[in-house]
Each structure stands twice: as structure tokens, then as C-alpha cells.
mmCIF file of C-alpha atoms in Angstrom:
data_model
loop_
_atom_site.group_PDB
_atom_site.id
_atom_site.type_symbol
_atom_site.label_atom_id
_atom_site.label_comp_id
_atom_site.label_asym_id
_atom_site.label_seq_id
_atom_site.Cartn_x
_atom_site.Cartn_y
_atom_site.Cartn_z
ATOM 1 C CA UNK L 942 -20.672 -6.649 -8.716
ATOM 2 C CA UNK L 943 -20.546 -6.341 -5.006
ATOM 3 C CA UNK L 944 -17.794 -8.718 -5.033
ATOM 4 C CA UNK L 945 -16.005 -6.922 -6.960
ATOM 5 C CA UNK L 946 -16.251 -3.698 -5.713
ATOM 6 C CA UNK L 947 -15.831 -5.110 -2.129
ATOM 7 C CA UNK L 948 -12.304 -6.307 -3.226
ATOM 8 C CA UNK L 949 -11.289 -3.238 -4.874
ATOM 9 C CA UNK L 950 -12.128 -0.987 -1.956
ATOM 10 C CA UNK L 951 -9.995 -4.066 -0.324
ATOM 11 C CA UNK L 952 -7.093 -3.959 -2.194
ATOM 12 C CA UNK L 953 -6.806 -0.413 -2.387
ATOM 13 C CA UNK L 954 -6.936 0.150 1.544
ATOM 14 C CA UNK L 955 -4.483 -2.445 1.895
ATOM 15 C CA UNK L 956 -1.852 -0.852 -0.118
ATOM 16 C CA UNK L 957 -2.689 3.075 0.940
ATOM 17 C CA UNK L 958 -1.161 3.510 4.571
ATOM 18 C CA UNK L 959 0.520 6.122 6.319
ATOM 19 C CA UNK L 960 2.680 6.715 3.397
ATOM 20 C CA UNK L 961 0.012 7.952 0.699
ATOM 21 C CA UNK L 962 -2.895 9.231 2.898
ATOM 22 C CA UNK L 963 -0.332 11.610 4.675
ATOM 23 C CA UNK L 964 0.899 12.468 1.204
ATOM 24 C CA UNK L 965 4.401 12.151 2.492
ATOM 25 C CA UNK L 966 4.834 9.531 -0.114
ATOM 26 C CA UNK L 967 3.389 11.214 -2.946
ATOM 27 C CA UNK L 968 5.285 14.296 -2.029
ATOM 28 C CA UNK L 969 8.774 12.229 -2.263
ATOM 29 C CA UNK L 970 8.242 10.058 -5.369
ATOM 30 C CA UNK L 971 6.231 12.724 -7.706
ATOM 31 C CA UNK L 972 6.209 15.558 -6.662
ATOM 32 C CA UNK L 973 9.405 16.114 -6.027
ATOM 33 C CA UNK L 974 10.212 15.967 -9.694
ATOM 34 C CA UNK L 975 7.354 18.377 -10.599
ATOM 35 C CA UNK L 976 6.389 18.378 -14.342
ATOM 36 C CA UNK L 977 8.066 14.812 -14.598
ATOM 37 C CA UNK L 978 6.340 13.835 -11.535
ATOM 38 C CA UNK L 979 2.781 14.172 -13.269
ATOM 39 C CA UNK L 980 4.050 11.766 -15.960
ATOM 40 C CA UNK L 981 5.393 9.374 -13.530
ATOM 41 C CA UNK L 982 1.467 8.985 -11.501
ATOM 42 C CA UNK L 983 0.023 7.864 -14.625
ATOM 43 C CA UNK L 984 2.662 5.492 -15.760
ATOM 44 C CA UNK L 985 2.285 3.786 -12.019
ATOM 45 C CA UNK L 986 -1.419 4.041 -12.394
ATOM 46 C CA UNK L 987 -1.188 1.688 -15.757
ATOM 47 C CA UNK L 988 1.052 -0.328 -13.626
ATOM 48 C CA UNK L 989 -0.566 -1.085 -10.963
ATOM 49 C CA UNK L 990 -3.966 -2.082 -12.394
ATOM 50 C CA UNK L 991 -2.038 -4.911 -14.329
ATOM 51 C CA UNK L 992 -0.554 -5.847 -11.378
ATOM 52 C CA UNK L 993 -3.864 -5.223 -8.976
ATOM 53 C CA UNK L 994 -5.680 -7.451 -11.123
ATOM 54 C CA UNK L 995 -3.049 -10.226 -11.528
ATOM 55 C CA UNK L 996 -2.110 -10.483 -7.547
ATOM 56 C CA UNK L 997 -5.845 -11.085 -6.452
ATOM 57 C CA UNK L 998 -6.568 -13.602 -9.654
ATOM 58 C CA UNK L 999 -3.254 -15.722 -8.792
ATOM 59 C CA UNK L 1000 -4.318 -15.741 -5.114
ATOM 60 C CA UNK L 1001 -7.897 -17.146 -6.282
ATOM 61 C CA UNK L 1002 -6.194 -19.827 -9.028
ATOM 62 C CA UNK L 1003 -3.457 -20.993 -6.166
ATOM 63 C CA UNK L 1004 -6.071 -20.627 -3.248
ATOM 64 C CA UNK L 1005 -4.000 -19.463 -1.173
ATOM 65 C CA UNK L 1006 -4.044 -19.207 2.463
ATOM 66 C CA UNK L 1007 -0.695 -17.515 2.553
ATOM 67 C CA UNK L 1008 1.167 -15.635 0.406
ATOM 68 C CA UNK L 1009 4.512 -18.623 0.533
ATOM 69 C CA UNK L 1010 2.375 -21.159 -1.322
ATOM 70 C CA UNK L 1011 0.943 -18.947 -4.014
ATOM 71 C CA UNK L 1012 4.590 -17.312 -4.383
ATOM 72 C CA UNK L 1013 6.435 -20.186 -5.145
ATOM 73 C CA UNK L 1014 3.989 -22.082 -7.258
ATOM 74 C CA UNK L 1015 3.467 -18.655 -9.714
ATOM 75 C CA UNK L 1016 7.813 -17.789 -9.411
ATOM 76 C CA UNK L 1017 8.259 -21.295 -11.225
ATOM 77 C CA UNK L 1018 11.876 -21.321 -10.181
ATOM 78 C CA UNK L 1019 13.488 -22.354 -6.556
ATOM 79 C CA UNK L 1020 15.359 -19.209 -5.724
ATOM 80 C CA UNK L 1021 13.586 -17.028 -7.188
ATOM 81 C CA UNK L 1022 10.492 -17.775 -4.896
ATOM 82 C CA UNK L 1023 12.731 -17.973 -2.060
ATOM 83 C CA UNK L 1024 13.645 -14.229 -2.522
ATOM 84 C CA UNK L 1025 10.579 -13.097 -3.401
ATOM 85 C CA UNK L 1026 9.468 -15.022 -0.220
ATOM 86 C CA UNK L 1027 11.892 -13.520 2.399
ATOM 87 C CA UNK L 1028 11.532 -9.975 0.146
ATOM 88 C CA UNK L 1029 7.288 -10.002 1.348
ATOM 89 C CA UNK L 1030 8.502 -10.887 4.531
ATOM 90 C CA UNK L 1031 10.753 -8.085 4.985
ATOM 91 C CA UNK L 1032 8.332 -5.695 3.861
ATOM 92 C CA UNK L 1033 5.569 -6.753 5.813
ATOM 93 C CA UNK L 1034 7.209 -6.426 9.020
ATOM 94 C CA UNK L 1035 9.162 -3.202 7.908
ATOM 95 C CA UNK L 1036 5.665 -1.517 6.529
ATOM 96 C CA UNK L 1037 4.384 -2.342 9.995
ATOM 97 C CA UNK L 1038 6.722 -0.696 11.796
ATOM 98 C CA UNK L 1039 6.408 2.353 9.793
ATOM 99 C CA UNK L 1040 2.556 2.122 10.237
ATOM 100 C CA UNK L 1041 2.586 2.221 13.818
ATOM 101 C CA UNK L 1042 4.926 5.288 14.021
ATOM 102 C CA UNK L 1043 2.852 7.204 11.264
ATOM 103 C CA UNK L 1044 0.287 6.769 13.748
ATOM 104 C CA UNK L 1045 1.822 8.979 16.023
ATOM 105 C CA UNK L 1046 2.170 11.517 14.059
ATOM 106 C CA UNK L 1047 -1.083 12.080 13.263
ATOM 107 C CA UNK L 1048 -2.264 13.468 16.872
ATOM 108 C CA UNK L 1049 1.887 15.013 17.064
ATOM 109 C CA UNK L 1050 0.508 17.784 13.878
ATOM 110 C CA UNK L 1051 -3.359 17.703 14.389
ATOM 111 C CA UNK L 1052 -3.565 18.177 18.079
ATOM 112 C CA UNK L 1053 -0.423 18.701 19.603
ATOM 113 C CA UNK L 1054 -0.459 15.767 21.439
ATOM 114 C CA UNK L 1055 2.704 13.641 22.178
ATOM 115 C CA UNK L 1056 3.351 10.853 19.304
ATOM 116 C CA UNK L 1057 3.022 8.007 22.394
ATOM 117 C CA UNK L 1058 -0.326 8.267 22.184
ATOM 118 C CA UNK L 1059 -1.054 7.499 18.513
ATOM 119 C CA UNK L 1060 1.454 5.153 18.631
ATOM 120 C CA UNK L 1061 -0.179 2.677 21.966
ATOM 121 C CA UNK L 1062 -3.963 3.393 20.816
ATOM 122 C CA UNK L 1063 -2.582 1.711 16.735
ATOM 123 C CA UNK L 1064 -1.227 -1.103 18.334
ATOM 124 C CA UNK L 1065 -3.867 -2.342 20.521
ATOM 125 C CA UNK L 1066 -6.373 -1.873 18.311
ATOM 126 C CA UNK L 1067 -4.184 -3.671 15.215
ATOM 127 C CA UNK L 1068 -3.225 -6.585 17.639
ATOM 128 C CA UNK L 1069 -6.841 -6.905 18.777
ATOM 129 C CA UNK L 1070 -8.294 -7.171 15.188
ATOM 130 C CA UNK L 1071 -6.073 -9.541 13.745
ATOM 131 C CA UNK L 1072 -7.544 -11.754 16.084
ATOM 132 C CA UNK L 1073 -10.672 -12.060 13.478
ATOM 133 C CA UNK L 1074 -10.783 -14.217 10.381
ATOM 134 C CA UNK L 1075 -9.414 -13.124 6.768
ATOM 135 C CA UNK L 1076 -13.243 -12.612 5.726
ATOM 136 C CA UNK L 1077 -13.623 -10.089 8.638
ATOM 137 C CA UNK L 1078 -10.327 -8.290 8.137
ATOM 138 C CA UNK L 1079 -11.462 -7.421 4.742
ATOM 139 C CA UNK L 1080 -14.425 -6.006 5.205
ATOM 140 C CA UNK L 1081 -12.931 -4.274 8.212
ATOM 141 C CA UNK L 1082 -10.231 -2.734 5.161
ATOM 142 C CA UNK L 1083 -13.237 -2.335 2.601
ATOM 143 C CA UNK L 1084 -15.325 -0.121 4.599
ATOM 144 C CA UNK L 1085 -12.416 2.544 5.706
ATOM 145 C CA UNK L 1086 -11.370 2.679 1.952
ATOM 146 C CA UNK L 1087 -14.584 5.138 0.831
ATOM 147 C CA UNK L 1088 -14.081 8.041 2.997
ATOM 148 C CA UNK L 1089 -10.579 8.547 2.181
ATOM 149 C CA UNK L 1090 -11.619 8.089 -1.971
ATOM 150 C CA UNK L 1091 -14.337 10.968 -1.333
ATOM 151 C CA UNK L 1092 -11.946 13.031 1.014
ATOM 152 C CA UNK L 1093 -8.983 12.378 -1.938
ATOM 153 C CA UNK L 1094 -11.253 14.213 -4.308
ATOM 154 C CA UNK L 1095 -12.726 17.115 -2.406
ATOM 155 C CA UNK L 1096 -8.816 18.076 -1.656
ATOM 156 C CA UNK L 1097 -7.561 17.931 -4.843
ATOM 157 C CA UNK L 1098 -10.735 19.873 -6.542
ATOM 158 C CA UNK L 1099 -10.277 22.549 -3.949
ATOM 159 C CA UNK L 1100 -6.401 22.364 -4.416
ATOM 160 C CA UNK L 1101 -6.818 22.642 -8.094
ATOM 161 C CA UNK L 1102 -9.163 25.441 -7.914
ATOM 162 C CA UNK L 1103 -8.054 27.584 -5.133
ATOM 163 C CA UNK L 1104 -4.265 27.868 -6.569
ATOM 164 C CA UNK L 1105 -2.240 30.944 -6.143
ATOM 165 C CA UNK L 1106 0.027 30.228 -8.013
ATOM 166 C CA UNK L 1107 0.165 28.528 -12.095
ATOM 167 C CA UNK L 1108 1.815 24.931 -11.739
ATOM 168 C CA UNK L 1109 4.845 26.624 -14.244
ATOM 169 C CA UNK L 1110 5.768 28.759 -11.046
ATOM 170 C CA UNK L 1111 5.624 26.021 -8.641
ATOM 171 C CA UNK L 1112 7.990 23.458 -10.796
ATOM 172 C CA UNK L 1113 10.792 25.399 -9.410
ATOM 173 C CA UNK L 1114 9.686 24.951 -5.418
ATOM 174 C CA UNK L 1115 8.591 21.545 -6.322
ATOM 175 C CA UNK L 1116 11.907 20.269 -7.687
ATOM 176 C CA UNK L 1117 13.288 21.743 -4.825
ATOM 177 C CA UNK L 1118 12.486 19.050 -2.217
ATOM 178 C CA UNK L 1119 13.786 16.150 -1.070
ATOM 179 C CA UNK L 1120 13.148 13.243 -3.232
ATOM 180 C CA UNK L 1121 12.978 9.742 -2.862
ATOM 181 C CA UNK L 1122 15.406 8.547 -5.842
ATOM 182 C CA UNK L 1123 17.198 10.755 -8.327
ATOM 183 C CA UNK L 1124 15.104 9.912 -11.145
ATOM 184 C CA UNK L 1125 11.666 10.556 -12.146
ATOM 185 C CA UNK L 1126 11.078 7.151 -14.193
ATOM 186 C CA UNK L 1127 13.043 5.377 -11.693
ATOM 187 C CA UNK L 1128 10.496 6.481 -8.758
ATOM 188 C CA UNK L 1129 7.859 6.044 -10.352
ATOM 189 C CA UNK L 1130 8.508 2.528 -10.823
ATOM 190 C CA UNK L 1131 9.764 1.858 -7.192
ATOM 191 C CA UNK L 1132 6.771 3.173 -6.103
ATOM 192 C CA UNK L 1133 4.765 0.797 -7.728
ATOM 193 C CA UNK L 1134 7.431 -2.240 -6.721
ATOM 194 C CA UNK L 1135 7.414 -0.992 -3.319
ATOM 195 C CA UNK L 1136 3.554 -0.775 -3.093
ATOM 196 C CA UNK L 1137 3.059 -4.548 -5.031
ATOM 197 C CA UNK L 1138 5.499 -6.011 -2.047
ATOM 198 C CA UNK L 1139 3.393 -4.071 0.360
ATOM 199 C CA UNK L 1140 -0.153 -5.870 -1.034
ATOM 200 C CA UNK L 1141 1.038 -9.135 -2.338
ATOM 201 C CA UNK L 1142 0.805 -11.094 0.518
ATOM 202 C CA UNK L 1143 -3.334 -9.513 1.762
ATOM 203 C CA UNK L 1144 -4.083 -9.542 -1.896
ATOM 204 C CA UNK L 1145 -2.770 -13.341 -2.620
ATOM 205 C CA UNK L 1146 -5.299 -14.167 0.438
ATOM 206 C CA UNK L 1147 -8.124 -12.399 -0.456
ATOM 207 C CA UNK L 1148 -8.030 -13.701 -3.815
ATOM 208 C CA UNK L 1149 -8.137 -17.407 -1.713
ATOM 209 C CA UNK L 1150 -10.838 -16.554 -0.201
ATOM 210 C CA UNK L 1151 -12.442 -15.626 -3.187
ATOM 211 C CA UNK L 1152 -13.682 -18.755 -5.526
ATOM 212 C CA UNK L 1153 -14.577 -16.969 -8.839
ATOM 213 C CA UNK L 1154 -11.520 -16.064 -10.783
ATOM 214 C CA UNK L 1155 -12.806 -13.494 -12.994
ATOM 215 C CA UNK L 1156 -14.536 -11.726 -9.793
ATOM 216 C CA UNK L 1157 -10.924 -11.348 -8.490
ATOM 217 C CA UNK L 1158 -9.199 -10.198 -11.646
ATOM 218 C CA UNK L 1159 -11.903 -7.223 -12.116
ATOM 219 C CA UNK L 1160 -11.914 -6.565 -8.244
ATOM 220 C CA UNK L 1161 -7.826 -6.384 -8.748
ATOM 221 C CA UNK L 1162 -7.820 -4.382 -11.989
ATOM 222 C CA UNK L 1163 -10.626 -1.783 -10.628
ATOM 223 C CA UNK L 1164 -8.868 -1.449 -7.679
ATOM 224 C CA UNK L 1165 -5.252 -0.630 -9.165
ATOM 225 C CA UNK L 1166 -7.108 1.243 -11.567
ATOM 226 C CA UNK L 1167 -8.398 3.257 -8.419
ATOM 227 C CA UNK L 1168 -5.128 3.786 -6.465
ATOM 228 C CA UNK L 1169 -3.345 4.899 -9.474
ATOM 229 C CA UNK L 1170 -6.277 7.889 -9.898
ATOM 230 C CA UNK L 1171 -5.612 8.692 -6.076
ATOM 231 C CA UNK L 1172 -2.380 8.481 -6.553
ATOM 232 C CA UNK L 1173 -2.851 11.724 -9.717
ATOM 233 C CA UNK L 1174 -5.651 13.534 -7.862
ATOM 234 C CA UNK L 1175 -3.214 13.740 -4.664
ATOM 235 C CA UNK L 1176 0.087 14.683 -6.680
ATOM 236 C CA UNK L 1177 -1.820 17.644 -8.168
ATOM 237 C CA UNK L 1178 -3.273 18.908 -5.121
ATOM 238 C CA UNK L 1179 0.037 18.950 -3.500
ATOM 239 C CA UNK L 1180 1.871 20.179 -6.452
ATOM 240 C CA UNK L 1181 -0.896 22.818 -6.392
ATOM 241 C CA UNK L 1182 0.155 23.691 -2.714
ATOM 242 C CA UNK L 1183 3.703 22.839 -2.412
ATOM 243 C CA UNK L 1184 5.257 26.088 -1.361
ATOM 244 C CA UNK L 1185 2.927 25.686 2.067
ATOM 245 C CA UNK L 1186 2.572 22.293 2.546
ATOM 246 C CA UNK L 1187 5.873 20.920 1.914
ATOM 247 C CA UNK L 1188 7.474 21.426 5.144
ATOM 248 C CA UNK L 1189 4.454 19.057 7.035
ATOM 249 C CA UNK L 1190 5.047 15.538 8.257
ATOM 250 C CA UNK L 1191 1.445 14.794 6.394
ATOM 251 C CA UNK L 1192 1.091 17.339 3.485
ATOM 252 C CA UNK L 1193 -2.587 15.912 2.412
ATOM 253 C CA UNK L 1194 -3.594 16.575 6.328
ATOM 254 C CA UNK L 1195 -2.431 20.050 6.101
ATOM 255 C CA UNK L 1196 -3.921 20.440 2.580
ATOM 256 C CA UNK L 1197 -7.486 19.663 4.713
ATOM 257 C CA UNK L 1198 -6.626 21.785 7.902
ATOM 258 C CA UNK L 1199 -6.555 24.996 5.447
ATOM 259 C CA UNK L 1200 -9.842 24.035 3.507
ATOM 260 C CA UNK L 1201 -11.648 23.400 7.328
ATOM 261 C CA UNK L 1202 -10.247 22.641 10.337
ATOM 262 C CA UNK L 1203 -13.368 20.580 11.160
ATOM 263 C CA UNK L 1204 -13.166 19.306 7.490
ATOM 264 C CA UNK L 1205 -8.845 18.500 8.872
ATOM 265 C CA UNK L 1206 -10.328 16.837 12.035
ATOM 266 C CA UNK L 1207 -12.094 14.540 10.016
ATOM 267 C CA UNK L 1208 -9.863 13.375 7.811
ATOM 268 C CA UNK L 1209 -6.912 12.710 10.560
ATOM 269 C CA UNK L 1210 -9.788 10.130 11.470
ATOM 270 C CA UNK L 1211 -10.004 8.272 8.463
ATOM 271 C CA UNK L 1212 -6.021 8.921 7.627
ATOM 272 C CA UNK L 1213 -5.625 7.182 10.991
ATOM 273 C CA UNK L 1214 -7.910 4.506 9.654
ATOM 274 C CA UNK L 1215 -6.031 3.657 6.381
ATOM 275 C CA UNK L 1216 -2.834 3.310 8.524
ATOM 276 C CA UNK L 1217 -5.121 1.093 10.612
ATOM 277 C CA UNK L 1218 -5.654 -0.934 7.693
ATOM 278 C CA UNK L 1219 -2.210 -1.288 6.116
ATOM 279 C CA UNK L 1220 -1.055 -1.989 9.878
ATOM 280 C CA UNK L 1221 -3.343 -4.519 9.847
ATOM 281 C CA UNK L 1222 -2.799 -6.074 6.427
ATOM 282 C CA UNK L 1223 0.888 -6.073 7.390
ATOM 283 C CA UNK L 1224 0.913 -7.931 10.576
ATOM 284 C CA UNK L 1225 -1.333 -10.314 10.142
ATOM 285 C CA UNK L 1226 -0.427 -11.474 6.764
ATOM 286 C CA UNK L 1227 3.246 -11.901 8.727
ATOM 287 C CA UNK L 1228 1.049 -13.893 11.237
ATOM 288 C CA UNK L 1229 -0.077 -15.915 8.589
ATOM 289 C CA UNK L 1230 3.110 -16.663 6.868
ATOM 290 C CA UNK L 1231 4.617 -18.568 9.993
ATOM 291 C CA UNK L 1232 1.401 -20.153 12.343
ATOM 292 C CA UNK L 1233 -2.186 -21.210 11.030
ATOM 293 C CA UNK L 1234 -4.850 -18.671 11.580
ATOM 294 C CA UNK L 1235 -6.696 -18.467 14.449
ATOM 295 C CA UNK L 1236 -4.379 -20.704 16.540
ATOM 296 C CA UNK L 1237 -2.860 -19.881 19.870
ATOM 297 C CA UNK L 1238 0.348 -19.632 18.679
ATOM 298 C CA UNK L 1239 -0.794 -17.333 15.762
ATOM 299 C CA UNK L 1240 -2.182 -15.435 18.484
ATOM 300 C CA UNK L 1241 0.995 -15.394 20.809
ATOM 301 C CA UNK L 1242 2.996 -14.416 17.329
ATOM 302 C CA UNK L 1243 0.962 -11.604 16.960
ATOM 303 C CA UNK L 1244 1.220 -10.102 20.496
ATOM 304 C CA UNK L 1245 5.046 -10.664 20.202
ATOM 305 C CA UNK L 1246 5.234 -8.743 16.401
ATOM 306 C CA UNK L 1247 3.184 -6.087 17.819
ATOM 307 C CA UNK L 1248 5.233 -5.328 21.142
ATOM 308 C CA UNK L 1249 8.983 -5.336 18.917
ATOM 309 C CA UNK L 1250 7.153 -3.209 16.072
ATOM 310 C CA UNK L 1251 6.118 -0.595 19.253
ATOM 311 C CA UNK L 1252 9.434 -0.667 19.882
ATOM 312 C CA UNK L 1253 11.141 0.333 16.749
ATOM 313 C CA UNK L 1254 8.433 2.490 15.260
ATOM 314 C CA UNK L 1255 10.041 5.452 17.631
ATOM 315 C CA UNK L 1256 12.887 5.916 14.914
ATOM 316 C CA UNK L 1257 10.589 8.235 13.083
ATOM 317 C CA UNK L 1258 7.966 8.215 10.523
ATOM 318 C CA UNK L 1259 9.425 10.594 7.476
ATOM 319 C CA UNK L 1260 12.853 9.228 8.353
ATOM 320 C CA UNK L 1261 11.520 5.606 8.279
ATOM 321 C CA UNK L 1262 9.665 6.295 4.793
ATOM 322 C CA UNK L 1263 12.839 8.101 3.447
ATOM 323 C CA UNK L 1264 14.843 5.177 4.075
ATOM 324 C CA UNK L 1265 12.582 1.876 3.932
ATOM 325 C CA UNK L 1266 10.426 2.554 0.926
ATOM 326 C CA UNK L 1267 13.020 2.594 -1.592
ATOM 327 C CA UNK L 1268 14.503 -0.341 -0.504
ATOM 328 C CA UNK L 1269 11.714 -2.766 -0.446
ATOM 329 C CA UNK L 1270 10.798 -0.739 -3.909
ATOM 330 C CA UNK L 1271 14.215 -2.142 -5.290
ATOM 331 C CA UNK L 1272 13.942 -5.581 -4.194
ATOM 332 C CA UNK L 1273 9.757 -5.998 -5.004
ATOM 333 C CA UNK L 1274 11.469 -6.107 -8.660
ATOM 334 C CA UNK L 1275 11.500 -9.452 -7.920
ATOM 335 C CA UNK L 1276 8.201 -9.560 -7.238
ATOM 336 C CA UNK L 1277 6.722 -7.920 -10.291
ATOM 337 C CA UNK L 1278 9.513 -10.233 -12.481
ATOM 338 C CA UNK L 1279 7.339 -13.350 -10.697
ATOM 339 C CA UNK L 1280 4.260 -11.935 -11.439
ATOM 340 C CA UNK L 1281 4.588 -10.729 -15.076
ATOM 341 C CA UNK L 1282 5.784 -14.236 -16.090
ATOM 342 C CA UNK L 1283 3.220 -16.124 -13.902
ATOM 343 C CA UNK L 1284 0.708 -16.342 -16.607
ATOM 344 C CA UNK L 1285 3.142 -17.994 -18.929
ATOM 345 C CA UNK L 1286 4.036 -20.854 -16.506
ATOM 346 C CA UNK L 1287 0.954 -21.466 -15.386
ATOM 347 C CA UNK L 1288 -0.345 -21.858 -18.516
ATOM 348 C CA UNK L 1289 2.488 -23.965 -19.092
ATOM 349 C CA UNK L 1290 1.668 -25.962 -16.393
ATOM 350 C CA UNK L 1291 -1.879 -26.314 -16.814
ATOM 351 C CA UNK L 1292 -1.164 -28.070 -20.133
ATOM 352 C CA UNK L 1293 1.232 -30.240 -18.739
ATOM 353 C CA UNK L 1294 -1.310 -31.040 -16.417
ATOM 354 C CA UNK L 1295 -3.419 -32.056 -19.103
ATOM 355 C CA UNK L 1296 -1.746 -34.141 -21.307
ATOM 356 C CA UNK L 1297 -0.512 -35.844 -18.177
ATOM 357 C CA UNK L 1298 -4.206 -36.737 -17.887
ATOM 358 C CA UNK L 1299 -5.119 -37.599 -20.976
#
């Protein structure tokens, strides 16, 4: 059971970065589209404990130690794992980038202190701990993931129950911001595409590292199961608050700025931790797809990702998440085709395997 609950808090602080512990995400796929929006968090919560629980299981049948291998063995067709392949890759890099500048915004709204500095202090310390193993990096994940569950939930009760207004009156304000697509259903299932491309590549190696298969499909489906009640807690609470926290860079920070400002302080801590661990997940899964672990050129790969990712994260974190998400959310369909028909062919395969055998 520890297993299991180890890879869930895993899987779920690989996938929630910058983007859902600011709330900027949740903000411009949900609830943006108000009444809809609610409908929309618990279709992607169904969604992605299917998919949680099939990403970490494949990575534990395939053993994979990265995600290319277990990608084109489970896509069953040539091109189809090729653009899946290059599709992770993109997003890897890409979610890195927006990591590292959603770390500078964190001191820009808490403290008032110039985005530089969130940005340097997130890259060293992401370059220096993808030095460590896979075993290491996800316990490194695991152990962030509580604070922000707990934190999640203290918001969103104290959202819920200190409202001013009913959530009838806020639809209008609500509907009224930007959003990330046009359509409710449509979002909702980008979001989930986008998010699956985001984890697939950590989650197909921590399944490797992982030997029992059923230990990885619960620790998957548990920890899907998890995100997607995050992912409803944190749409009401800023649903609940939209007319004031709307305008914010990180809506969930201000949410916990006007419950406590010590309570605030805290939480820009651990919010700068999950973007720690998505930054991490990110890089060195990119690490992994082109040298061997714990190499010297891995090492000199990482140092090089890391210095062009400083570089480019100065675009802008909203404007970055406003633009990027989306578009890895579109092309991840590819992705979640793969992985919805990967039990089929394996199966397929397995018994081809056998008679072969026999």
C-alpha cells in the first residue's frame, strides 16, 4: 500500500505545475465557462484516472527506462509512435520552459520581488537534482505532493463557505474571462490531453522502475483519481471568488493571501515546490530521452536544456500558458489514441507471443 500511495502522490506532482497550483490553468479551462465548467472537472477527473492508471501499468509491462521504448512498443504502428514520440518531446521541453518562468512569478505577486530571482534560484536547483537517480527524483516529487493536497482543500472549504456571492451571480463574471478554447467539452478534454503529454514520459519511468504491475495500475488510477478531485475542489473555490481573484497571475495564491497572509506565505512555498517538481519531471525525462542516465553527457545535456530554457522562460508565464497548453493539448490526442488502444495490441501481442512458443 505504500507503493501505491508513493506513486500516486508521484504521479500527481508530476502532472500539477505552475499551471494548476497557481490556478491560472483551472481559471482558463473551467472556469471560464462557469456552470459548464463544473461539468467539464468531473468529466477530466473520469479521464484521467483511466489514463493515470494505464500510463504507470504500461511503463511497468514495457519496463521502460524512457518514455521512446514504451511509446512505440504500446502505439503498435510506425508513425504513429513517431508522433507521439516527437509530440512528448515537444511538451517536455515546452512545459519546462513554462515552469521556470512560473517560477518567477511567484516572488513577482507574493513579495514584490523582481521575477529574475524566482526564475535563477528554479533552475539551479532543477539542474542540480536531476543529477540523482529516477528512484530519488520520485520520492523527491512524492513528498512535495501532500502539502499542496491539504492546502487544495483548506482553500476551497473556506472559498466555499466564505462566499459573497451565490455561484448563479458569479456565472455571469465567470464567463466573462478569457478562456482557453471556445468550448466547454472541448477544454475539458485538452486539458486532460495536454496534462497526459505532460506525465507520460515520468509516469512511463516510474512504472519501470516499478516491478509489480497491479501496484502501478492502482498507484496510476488513485492518483488520476486524485488530480481530477483537485482539479473540482480548485474550480469551485475560484468560481467562488472570481470577481477578486481573476485579475491575479496565480488566482489559488491570492485565494490564500486573503484567508492569511502567513497561511499565503506558505503556500507560495509549496506552489514553488510543485513547479519544482513538474520542472523537474520535464527536464530530466528530456535528459533521458536522448543520453543514458547518470552519464556525463546526460549531465552536460542537462546543463545545456537548463541554460536555453532560462533563456526563453522570460516570454511570460500567463502568456506562455495561454498559448502552449492548448497546443500540446491538441496534439497529446495522439497520445491518448496510443494509449486507449494499447491494451488491445498488447494483448494481441502477448498471444502471438504464445502460440509462437508453443
Amino acid at each position: 500500500m505504500k507503493q501505491v500511495l508513493k506513486i500516486a502522490s508521484a504521479f500527481i506532482g508530476i502532472i500539477v505545475g505552475a499551471g494548476f497550483a497557481s490556478g491560472q490553468e483551472i481559471l482558463q479551462y473551467f472556469t471560464s465557462f462557469g456552470y459548464l465548467g463544473t461539468i467539464g472537472t468531473i468529466i477530466s477527473t473520469a479521464l484521467f484516472a483511466y489514463m493515470g492508471m494505464m500510463l504507470v501499468k504500461l511503463g511497468t509491462r514495457t519496463q521502460a527506462t524512457s518514455h521512446k521504448e514504451a511509446i512505440y512498443k504500446v502505439s503498435g504502428h510506425k508513425y504513429l509512435g513517431v508522433i507521439v514520440d516527437y509530440v512528448i518531446i515537444l511538451t517536455l521541453f515546452g512545459v519546462g520552459v513554462v515552469m521556470i518562468a512560473g517560477a518567477g512569478s511567484i516572488p513577482s505577486q507574493q513579495f514584490g520581488m523582481s521575477p529574475l530571482v524566482g526564475v535563477i534560484i528554479m533552475s539551479v536547483i532543477v539542474m542540480a537534482t536531476i543529477m540523482m537517480n529516477v528512484d530519488k527524483v520520485v520520492n523527491v516529487i512524492g513528498s512535495i505532493t501532500p502539502f499542496l493536497i491539504l492546502t487544495v482543500i483548506i482553500i476551497s472549504v473556506y472559498s466555499l463557505f466564505t462566499m459573497d456571492q451565490s455561484f448563479g451571480d458569479l456565472n455571469a463574471t465567470a464567463v466573462e474571462q478569457p478562456s482557453a478554447l471556445s468550448n466547454w467539452f472541448i477544454s475539458a478534454i485538452n486539458y486532460v490531453s495536454f496534462n497526459v503529454a505532460v506525465g507520460a514520459s515520468m509516469s512511463l519511468l516510474m512504472g519501470g522502475n516499478e516491478k509489480n504491475e497491479r501496484t502501478s495500475a492502482i498507484g496510476g488510477l488513485l492518483g488520476g483519481l486524485g488530480l481530477g478531485i483537485m482539479i473540482v475542489l480548485s474550480h469551485l473555490a475560484i468560481f467562488s471568488k472570481v470577481d477578486t481573484v481573476a485579475s491575479y497571475d496565480m488566482p489559488l495564491l491570492a485565494l490564500v493571501d486573503n484567508l492569511s497572509p502567513v497561511l499565503g506565505m506558505f503556500y507560495s512555498v509549496v506552489l514553488f515546490g510543485m513547479v519544482f517538481n513538474t520542472a523537474v519531471s520535464m527536464f530530466f525525462s528530456f535528459a533521458a530521452r536522448y543520453t543514458k542516465v547518470g552519464t556525463s553527457n546526460h549531465k552536460k545535456f542537462v546543463l545545456i536544456t537548463g541554460a536555453v530554457a532560462f533563456g526563453l522562460s522570460f516570454v511570460g508565464f500567463t502568456e506562455l500558458v495561454a498559448f502552449f497548453y492548448p497546443l500540446i493539448g491538441y496534439m497529446g490526442l495522439f497520445l491518448i489514441l496510443a494509449l486507449i488502444t494499447a491494451p488491445f495490441r498488447l494483448k494481441k501481442s502477448q498471444q502471438k507471443e504464445e502460440r509462437l512458443s508453443a
